mmCIF file of C-alpha atoms in Angstrom:
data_model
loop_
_atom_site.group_PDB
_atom_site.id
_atom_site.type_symbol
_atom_site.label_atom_id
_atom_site.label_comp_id
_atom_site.label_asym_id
_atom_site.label_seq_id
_atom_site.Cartn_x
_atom_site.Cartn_y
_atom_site.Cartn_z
ATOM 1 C CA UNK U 26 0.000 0.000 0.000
ATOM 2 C CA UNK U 27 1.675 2.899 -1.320
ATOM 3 C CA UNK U 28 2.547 5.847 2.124
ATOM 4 C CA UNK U 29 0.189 8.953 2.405
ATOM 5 C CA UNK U 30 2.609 12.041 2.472
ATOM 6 C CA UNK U 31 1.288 15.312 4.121
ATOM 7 C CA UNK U 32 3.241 17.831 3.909
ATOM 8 C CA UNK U 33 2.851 20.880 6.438
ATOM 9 C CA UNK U 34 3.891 24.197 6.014
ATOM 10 C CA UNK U 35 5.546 25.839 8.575
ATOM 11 C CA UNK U 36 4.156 29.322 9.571
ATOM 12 C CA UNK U 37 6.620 31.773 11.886
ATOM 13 C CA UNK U 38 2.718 32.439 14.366
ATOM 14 C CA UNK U 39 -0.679 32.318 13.723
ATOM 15 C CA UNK U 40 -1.187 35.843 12.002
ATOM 16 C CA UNK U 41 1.388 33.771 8.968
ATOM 17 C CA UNK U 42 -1.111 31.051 9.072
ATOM 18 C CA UNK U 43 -4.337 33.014 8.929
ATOM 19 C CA UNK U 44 -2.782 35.126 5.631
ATOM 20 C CA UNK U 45 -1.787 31.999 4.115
ATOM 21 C CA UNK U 46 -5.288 30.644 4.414
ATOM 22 C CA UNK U 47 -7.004 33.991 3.158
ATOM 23 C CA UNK U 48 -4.789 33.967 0.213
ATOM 24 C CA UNK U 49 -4.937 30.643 -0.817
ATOM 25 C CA UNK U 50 -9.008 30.916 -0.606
ATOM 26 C CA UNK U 51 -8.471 34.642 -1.921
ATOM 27 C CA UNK U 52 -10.634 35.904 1.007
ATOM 28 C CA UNK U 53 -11.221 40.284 1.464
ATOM 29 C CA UNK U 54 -9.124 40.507 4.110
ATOM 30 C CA UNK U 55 -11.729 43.706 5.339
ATOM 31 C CA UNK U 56 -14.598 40.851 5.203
ATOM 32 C CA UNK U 57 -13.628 37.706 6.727
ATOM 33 C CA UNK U 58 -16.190 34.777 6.383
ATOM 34 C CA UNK U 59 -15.337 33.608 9.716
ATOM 35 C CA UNK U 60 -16.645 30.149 10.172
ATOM 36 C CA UNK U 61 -14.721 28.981 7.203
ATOM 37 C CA UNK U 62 -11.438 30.326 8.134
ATOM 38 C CA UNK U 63 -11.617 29.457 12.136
ATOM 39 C CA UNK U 64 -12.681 26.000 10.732
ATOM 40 C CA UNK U 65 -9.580 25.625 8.140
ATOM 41 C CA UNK U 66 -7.300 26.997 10.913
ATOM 42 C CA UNK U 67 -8.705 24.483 13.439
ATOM 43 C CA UNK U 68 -8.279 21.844 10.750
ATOM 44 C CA UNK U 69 -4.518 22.933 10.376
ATOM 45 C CA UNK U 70 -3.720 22.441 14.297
ATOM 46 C CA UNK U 71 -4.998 18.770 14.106
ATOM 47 C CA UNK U 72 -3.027 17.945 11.163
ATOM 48 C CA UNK U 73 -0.232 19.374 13.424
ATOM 49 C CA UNK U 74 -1.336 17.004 16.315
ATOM 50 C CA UNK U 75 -1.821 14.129 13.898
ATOM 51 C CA UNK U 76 1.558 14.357 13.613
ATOM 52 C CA UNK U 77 2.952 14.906 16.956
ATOM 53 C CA UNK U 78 4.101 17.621 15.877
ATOM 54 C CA UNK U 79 4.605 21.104 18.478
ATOM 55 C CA UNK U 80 1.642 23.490 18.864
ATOM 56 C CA UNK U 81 3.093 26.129 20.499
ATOM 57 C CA UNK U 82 0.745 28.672 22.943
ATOM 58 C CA UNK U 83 0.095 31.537 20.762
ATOM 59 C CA UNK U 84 -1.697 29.186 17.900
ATOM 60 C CA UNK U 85 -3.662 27.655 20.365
ATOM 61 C CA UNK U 86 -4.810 31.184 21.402
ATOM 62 C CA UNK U 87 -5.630 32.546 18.162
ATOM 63 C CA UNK U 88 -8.152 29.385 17.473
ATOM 64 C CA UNK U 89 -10.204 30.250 20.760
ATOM 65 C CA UNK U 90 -9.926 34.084 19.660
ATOM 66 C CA UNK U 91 -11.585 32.821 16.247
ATOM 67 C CA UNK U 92 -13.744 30.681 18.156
ATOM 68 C CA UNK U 93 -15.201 33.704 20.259
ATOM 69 C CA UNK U 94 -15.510 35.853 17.305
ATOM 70 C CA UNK U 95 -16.982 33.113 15.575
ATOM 71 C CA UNK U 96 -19.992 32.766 18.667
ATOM 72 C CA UNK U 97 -20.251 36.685 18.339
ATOM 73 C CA UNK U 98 -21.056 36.643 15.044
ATOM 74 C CA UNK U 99 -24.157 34.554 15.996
ATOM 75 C CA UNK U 100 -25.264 36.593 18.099
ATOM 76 C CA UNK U 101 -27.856 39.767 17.033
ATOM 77 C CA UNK U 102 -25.912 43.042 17.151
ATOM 78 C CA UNK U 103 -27.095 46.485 16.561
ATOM 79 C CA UNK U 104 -25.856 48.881 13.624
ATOM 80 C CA UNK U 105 -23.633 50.925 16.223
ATOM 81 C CA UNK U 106 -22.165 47.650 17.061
ATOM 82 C CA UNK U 107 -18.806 47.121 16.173
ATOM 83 C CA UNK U 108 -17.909 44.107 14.224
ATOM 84 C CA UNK U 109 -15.974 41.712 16.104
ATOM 85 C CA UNK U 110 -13.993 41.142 13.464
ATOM 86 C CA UNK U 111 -12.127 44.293 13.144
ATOM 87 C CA UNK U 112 -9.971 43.531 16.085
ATOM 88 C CA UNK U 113 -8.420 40.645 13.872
ATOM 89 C CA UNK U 114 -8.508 42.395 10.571
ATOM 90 C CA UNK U 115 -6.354 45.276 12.187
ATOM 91 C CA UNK U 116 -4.299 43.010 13.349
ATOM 92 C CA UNK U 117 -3.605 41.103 10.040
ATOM 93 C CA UNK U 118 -3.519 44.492 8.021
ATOM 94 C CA UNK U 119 -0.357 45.368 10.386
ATOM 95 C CA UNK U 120 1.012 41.683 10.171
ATOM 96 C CA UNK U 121 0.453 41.801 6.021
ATOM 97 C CA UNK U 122 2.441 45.281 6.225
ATOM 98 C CA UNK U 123 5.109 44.028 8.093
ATOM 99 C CA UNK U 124 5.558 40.768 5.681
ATOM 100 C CA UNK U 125 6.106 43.180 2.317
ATOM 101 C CA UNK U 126 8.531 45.415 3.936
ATOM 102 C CA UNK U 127 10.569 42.280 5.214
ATOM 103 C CA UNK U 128 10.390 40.857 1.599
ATOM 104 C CA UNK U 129 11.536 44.027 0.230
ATOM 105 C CA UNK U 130 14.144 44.330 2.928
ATOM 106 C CA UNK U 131 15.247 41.259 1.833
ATOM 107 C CA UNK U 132 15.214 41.773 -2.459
ATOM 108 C CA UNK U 133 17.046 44.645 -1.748
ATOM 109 C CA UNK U 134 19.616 42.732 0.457
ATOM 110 C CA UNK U 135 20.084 40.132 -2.213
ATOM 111 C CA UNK U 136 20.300 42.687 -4.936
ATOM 112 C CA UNK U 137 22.520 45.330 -3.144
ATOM 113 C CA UNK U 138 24.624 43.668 -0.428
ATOM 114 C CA UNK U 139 28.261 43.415 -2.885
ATOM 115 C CA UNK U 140 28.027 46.387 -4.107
ATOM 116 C CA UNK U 141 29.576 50.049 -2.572
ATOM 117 C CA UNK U 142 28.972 53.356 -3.165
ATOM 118 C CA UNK U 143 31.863 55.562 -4.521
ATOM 119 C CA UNK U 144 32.217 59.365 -3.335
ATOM 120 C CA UNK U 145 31.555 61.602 -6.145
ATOM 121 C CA UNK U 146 34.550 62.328 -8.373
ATOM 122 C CA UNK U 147 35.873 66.513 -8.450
ATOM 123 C CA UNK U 148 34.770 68.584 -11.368
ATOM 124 C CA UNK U 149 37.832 69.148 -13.322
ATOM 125 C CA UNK U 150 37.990 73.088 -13.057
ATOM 126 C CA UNK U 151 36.945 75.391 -16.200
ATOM 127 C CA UNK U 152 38.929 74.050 -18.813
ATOM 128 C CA UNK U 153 37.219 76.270 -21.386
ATOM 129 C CA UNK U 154 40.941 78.890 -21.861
ATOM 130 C CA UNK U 155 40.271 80.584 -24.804
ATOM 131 C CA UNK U 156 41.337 84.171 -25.069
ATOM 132 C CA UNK U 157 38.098 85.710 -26.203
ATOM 133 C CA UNK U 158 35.083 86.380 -23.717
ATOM 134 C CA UNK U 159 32.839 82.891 -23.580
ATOM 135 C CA UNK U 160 29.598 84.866 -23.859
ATOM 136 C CA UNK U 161 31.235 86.245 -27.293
ATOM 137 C CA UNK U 162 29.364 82.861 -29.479
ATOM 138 C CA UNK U 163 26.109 83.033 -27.710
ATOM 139 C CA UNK U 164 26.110 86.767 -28.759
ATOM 140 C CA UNK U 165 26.782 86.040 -32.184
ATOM 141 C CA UNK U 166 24.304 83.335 -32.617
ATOM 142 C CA UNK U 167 21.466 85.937 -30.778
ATOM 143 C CA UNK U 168 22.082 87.978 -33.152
ATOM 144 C CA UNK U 169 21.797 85.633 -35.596
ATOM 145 C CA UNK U 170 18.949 83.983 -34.714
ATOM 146 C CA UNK U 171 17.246 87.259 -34.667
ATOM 147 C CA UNK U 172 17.328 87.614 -38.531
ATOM 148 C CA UNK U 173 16.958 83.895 -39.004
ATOM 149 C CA UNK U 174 12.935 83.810 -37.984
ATOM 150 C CA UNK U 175 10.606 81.177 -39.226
ATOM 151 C CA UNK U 176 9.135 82.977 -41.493
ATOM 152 C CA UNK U 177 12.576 84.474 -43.071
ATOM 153 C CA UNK U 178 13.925 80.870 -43.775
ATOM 154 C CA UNK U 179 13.366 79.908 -47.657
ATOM 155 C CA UNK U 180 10.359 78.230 -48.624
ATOM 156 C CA UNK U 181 11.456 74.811 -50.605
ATOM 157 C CA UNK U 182 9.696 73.046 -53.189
ATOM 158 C CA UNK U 183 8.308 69.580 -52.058
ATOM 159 C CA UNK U 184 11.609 67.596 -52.979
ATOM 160 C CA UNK U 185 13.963 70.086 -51.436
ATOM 161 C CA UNK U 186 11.681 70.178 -48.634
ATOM 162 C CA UNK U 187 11.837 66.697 -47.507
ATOM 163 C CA UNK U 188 15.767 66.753 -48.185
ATOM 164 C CA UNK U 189 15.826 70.128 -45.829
ATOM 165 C CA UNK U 190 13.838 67.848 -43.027
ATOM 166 C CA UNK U 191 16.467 64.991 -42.539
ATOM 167 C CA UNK U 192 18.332 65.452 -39.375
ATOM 168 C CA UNK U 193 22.192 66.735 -39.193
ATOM 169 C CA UNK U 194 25.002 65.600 -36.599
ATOM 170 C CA UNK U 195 27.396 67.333 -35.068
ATOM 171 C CA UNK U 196 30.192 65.533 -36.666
ATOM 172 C CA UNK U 197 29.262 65.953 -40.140
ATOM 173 C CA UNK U 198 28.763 69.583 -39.369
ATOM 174 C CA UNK U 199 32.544 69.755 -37.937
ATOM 175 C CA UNK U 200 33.998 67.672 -41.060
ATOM 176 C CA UNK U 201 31.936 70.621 -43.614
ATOM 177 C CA UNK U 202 33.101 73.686 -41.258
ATOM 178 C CA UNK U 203 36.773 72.558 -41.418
ATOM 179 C CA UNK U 204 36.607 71.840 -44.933
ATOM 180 C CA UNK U 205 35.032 75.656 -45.564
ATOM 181 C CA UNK U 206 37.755 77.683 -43.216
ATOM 182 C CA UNK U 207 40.174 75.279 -44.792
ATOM 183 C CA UNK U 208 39.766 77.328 -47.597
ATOM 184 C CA UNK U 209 38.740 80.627 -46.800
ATOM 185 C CA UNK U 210 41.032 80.483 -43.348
ATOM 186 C CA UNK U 211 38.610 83.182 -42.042
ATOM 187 C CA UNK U 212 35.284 84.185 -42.522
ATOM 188 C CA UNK U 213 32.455 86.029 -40.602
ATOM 189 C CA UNK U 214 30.704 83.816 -38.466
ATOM 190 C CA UNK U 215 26.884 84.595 -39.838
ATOM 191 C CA UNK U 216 28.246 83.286 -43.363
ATOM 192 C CA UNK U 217 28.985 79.364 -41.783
ATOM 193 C CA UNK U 218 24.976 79.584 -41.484
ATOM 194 C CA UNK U 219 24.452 81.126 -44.773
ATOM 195 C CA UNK U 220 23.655 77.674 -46.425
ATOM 196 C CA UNK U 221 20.786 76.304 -43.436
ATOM 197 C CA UNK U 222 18.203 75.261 -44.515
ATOM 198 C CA UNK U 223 16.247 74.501 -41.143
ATOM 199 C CA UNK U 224 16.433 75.036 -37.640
ATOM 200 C CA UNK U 225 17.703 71.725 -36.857
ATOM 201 C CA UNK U 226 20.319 72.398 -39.142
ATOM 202 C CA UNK U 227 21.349 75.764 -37.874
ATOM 203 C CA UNK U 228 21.715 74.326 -33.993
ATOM 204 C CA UNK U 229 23.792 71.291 -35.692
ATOM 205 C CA UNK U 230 26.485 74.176 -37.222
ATOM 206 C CA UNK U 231 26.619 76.202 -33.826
ATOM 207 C CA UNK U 232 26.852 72.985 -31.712
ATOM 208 C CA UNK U 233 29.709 72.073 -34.343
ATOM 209 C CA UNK U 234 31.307 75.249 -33.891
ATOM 210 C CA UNK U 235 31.229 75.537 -30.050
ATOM 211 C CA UNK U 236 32.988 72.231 -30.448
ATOM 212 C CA UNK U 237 35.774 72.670 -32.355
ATOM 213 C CA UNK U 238 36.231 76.333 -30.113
ATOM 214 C CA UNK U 239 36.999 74.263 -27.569
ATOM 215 C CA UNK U 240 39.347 72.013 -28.899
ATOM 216 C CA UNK U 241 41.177 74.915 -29.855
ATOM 217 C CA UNK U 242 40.979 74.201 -33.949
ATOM 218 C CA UNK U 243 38.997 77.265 -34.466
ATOM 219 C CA UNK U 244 39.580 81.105 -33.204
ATOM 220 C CA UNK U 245 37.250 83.763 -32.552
ATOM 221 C CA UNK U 246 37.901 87.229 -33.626
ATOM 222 C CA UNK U 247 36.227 89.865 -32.364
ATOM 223 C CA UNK U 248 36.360 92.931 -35.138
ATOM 224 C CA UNK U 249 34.201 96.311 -34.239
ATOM 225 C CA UNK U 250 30.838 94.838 -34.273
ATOM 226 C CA UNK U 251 31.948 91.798 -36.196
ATOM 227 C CA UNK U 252 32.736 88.522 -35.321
ATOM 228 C CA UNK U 253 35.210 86.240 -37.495
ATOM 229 C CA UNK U 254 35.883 82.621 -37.020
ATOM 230 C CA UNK U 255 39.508 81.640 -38.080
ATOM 231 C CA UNK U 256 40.921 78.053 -38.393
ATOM 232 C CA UNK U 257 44.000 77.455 -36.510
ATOM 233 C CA UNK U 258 47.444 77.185 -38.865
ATOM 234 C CA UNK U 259 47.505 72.670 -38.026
ATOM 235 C CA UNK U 260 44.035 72.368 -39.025
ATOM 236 C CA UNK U 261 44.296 73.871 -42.633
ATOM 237 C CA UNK U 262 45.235 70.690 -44.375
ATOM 238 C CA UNK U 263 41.698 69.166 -43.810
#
């Protein structure tokens, strides 16, 4: 004859027990059909016994708890009554609180608990050294984006349109600047934007510009109210 096996779960107290059973049965916590759940529990401490196994105090005082709640809710109450219930539900509400924040405790533990934090690294100081003012390029591109409205941009035709529409890097706008001041070594700075055909486009060219200012391949001149861009003599064989 082939061996029953029970197995029994092992619950840390009662409150454990009780959520177990009202999520297993999926049971509103806020409206607890008591009869069925102080009869499951009750079931659970014979299978316990069955098995000689340890019922410790504190189960043995939840059952008669759900036992007298159980007899109360037999007996006719008024509407200012409170529920006998609530007593338990607080008390499970708390319990089922508790649980979550040790399992998230815990994730975090598991996910966390080889890893260390790293103090923040020093900004390098202002490494922008050029000899002309910094606000001298925003300036220049106010002013130029003052004459540049919506409305003053060329209309395309359709085909010219959708080519004026594709998006422009930064890089490509570096490789056609150097190429230009290659061969003109300076120019004024309104003329790299002469050739835009969008907005996108014009942001691309001063993005491109305030890069290569930094890296030192371009100058800015400053010439009454003027101002020049001028490749540096190493960059002129691009």
């Amino acid at each position: 004859m082939e061996e029953k096996i029970v197995r029994i779960e092992q619950y840390e107290g009662p409150l454990d027990l009780l959520l177990a059973l009202i999520q297993k049965h999926k049971i509103d916590i806020l409206d607890i059909p008591i009869a069925d759940i102080c009869t499951q529990y009750m079931e659970y401490i014979d299978t316990l016994r069955e098995h000689a196994m340890e019922v410790t105090g504190e189960f043995i005082v939840m059952g008669a708890q759900l036992m007298l709640i159980k007899s109360r809710m037999l007996l006719p109450r008024d509407e200012e009554d409170e529920d006998p219930r609530r007593e338990l539900v607080d008390a499970l509400l708390e319990h089922r609180r508790a649980v979550l924040a040790a399992q998230l405790l815990r994730e975090r533990a598991e996910t966390y608990f080889d890893r260390f934090t790293k103090e923040p690294d020093e900004l390098p100081p202002e490494s922008y050294s050029r000899l002309h003012p910094v606000s001298l390029l925003t300036e220049a591109f106010a002013r130029l984006a003052s004459r540049m409205s919506e409305a003053e941009l060329p209309e395309p035709e359709l085909f010219e349109k959708l080519e004026s529409e594709r998006y422009f890097t930064v890089d490509e706008k570096v490789l056609h600047i150097s190429k230009r001041l290659s061969r003109l070594r300076s120019c004024r700075f309104s003329v790299m934007f002469d050739d835009c055909r969008s907005r996108g486009e014009i942001v691309a060219t001063f993005l491109a510009l305030l890069e290569m200012v930094k890296s030192g391949s371009v100058s800015v001149l400053r010439e009454g109210d003027e101002t020049y861009l001028e490749m540096q003599p190493e960059e002129m064989q691009i």
